Coordinates of C-alpha atoms in Angstrom, one line a residue:
M749 CA -9.4 15.3 -13.0
F750 CA -11.2 17.7 -10.7
K751 CA -14.3 15.5 -10.9
R752 CA -12.3 12.5 -9.8
L753 CA -10.7 14.5 -6.9
L754 CA -14.2 15.5 -5.8
G755 CA -15.5 11.9 -6.1
L756 CA -17.8 12.7 -8.9
D757 CA -15.9 10.7 -11.5
P758 CA -15.4 7.1 -10.5
N759 CA -12.0 5.6 -10.9
P760 CA -12.1 3.1 -13.8
N761 CA -9.4 1.0 -12.1
Q762 CA -11.0 0.9 -8.6
N763 CA -12.0 -2.8 -8.8
V764 CA -8.6 -3.8 -10.0
V765 CA -6.9 -1.7 -7.3
D766 CA -9.2 -3.2 -4.6
D767 CA -8.4 -6.7 -5.8
L768 CA -4.6 -6.1 -5.9
Y769 CA -4.6 -4.3 -2.6
E770 CA -6.5 -7.2 -1.0
Q771 CA -4.0 -9.6 -2.3
I772 CA -1.1 -7.4 -1.1
V773 CA -2.6 -7.4 2.4
A774 CA -3.2 -11.2 2.3
A775 CA 0.5 -11.7 1.4
A776 CA 1.6 -9.4 4.2
R777 CA -0.5 -11.3 6.7
Q778 CA 0.8 -14.8 5.9
P779 CA 1.2 -16.6 9.3
A780 CA 4.8 -17.7 8.5
L781 CA 6.0 -14.1 8.5
Y782 CA 4.9 -13.6 12.1
A783 CA 5.0 -17.1 13.7
D784 CA 8.2 -18.4 12.0
W785 CA 10.2 -15.4 11.0
Q786 CA 9.4 -13.3 14.1
V787 CA 8.0 -10.2 12.3
P788 CA 6.3 -8.4 15.2
D789 CA 2.5 -8.9 14.9
T790 CA 1.9 -5.3 15.8
P791 CA 0.5 -2.3 13.9
L792 CA 4.1 -1.3 13.0
G793 CA 5.0 -4.9 12.0
R794 CA 2.0 -5.1 9.8
F795 CA 2.9 -1.7 8.3
E796 CA 6.3 -3.1 7.5
M797 CA 5.0 -6.2 5.8
I798 CA 2.3 -4.4 3.8
S799 CA 5.0 -1.8 2.8
L800 CA 7.3 -4.6 1.6
M801 CA 4.6 -6.4 -0.4
L802 CA 3.3 -3.1 -1.9
F803 CA 6.9 -2.2 -2.8
L804 CA 7.3 -5.5 -4.6
V805 CA 4.2 -5.0 -6.7
L806 CA 5.1 -1.4 -7.5
R807 CA 8.6 -2.6 -8.5
R808 CA 6.9 -5.0 -11.0
L809 CA 4.7 -2.2 -12.4
R810 CA 7.6 0.3 -12.5
G811 CA 8.2 1.7 -16.0
E812 CA 4.9 0.3 -17.4
Q813 CA 2.7 2.8 -19.1
G814 CA -1.1 3.3 -19.4
A815 CA -3.3 1.4 -16.9
A816 CA -0.3 0.0 -15.0
E817 CA 1.0 3.5 -14.2
A818 CA -2.4 4.6 -13.0
I819 CA -2.8 1.4 -11.0
S820 CA 0.5 2.0 -9.3
Q821 CA -0.5 5.5 -8.1
D822 CA -3.9 4.2 -7.1
L823 CA -2.3 1.5 -5.0
V824 CA -0.1 4.0 -3.2
D825 CA -3.1 6.2 -2.6
T826 CA -5.1 3.3 -1.2
F827 CA -2.2 2.3 1.0
F828 CA -2.0 5.8 2.6
R829 CA -5.7 6.0 3.0
E830 CA -5.6 2.7 4.9
V831 CA -2.7 3.9 7.0
E832 CA -4.5 7.1 7.9
H833 CA -7.6 5.1 8.8
S834 CA -5.5 2.8 11.0
I835 CA -3.8 5.6 12.9
R836 CA -7.1 7.2 13.5
E837 CA -8.4 3.8 14.9
L838 CA -5.4 3.7 17.2
G839 CA -6.7 6.9 18.7
I840 CA -4.5 9.6 17.1
G841 CA -6.5 12.8 17.0
D842 CA -7.1 15.0 14.0
A843 CA -4.3 17.3 15.0
G844 CA -1.7 14.5 15.1
V845 CA -2.7 12.7 11.9
P846 CA -0.8 14.9 9.4
K847 CA 2.5 14.7 11.4
R848 CA 2.2 10.9 11.7
M849 CA 1.3 10.6 8.0
K850 CA 4.4 12.6 7.0
K851 CA 6.6 10.3 9.2
L852 CA 5.0 7.1 7.8
A853 CA 5.3 8.4 4.2
R854 CA 9.0 9.1 4.8
M855 CA 9.4 5.6 6.3
F856 CA 7.7 4.0 3.3
Y857 CA 9.7 5.8 0.7
G858 CA 12.9 5.3 2.6
R859 CA 12.2 1.6 2.6
T860 CA 11.3 1.4 -1.0
K861 CA 14.7 3.1 -1.8
S862 CA 16.7 0.7 0.4
Y863 CA 14.9 -2.4 -0.8
G864 CA 15.0 -1.3 -4.4
D865 CA 18.7 -0.5 -4.3
A866 CA 19.5 -3.9 -2.7
L867 CA 17.4 -5.8 -5.2
D868 CA 18.9 -3.8 -8.2
E869 CA 22.4 -4.7 -7.0
R870 CA 21.4 -8.3 -6.1
D871 CA 22.9 -7.6 -2.7
D872 CA 21.3 -10.1 -0.4
A873 CA 23.3 -8.8 2.6
A874 CA 22.1 -5.2 2.0
L875 CA 18.5 -6.4 1.6
A876 CA 18.7 -8.4 4.8
E877 CA 20.2 -5.5 6.7
A878 CA 17.6 -3.1 5.5
L879 CA 14.8 -5.5 6.5
R880 CA 16.4 -6.1 10.0
R881 CA 16.9 -2.3 10.5
N882 CA 13.2 -1.7 9.6
V883 CA 11.4 -4.7 10.9
Q884 CA 13.4 -5.5 14.0
P885 CA 15.3 -2.3 14.8
A886 CA 16.0 -3.2 18.4
A887 CA 17.6 -6.6 17.5
D888 CA 21.3 -6.7 16.9
N889 CA 20.9 -10.2 15.6
W890 CA 17.7 -11.4 13.9
P891 CA 18.4 -14.8 12.2
Q892 CA 15.1 -14.9 10.4
T893 CA 16.0 -11.8 8.4
Q894 CA 17.8 -14.0 5.9
Q895 CA 14.6 -15.9 5.3
L896 CA 12.6 -12.8 4.9
A897 CA 15.2 -11.3 2.5
H898 CA 15.2 -14.6 0.5
Y899 CA 11.4 -14.4 0.4
A900 CA 11.5 -10.8 -0.8
A901 CA 14.0 -11.5 -3.6
Q902 CA 12.0 -14.7 -4.6
T903 CA 8.8 -12.7 -4.6
A904 CA 10.4 -9.9 -6.8
Q905 CA 11.4 -12.6 -9.3
A906 CA 8.0 -14.3 -9.2
L907 CA 6.2 -11.0 -9.8
A908 CA 8.6 -10.0 -12.6
S909 CA 7.5 -13.2 -14.5
Q910 CA 3.8 -12.5 -14.1
P911 CA 2.1 -11.1 -17.2
L912 CA 1.2 -7.4 -17.1
D913 CA -2.2 -8.1 -18.5
A914 CA -3.0 -10.3 -15.5
L915 CA -1.9 -7.5 -13.1
T916 CA -3.9 -4.9 -14.8
K917 CA -6.9 -7.2 -14.4
G918 CA -6.3 -7.5 -10.6
V919 CA -4.7 -10.9 -10.7
I920 CA -1.4 -11.4 -8.8
A921 CA 0.2 -14.4 -7.2
F922 CA 2.6 -14.1 -4.3
P923 CA 4.7 -17.1 -3.3
D924 CA 3.9 -18.8 0.0
A925 CA 6.0 -17.5 2.8
A926 CA 6.9 -21.0 4.1
P927 CA 10.0 -21.4 6.3
R928 CA 13.0 -22.2 4.2
G929 CA 13.4 -25.9 3.6
E930 CA 9.7 -26.5 3.8
A931 CA 7.4 -26.8 0.9
A932 CA 6.3 -23.5 -0.4

């Protein structure tokens, strides 16, 4: 364990984690999310979408043992490393990084709880409200939130049906985020 922390023992799952994370980011960067559903194409908007897609993958891996459990933790670690890198690129100095990271970690875990509770209860309205509150907090009315909530629920179902063996090999398939009524 200490060797791994010091970078002397390579992570056996690193290639799998890199592949999965790349696919999570690709899913979060689908043009329909920003152009059609009005997710802000800003650092915070992208954080929201990567958080959502990561949450959906972690939800699929939840409760699995062995490699899946380790991959889940490695995905979270990768996410927060990328978040830290991004806030440094935005010009946040060394002194401000820990404070921002704590805030972003609270945001991420708060979102995973809200989204998870709504999906567990099959409460579309609660999921839509959680997404509106997090993605478009200044908007009293965001009609596209229903589409995003539907997509999140659809993605959770699609990921649940994907074989664990494929996921632990770095293969995952997200549905296309096409506007409702259009071919996905």
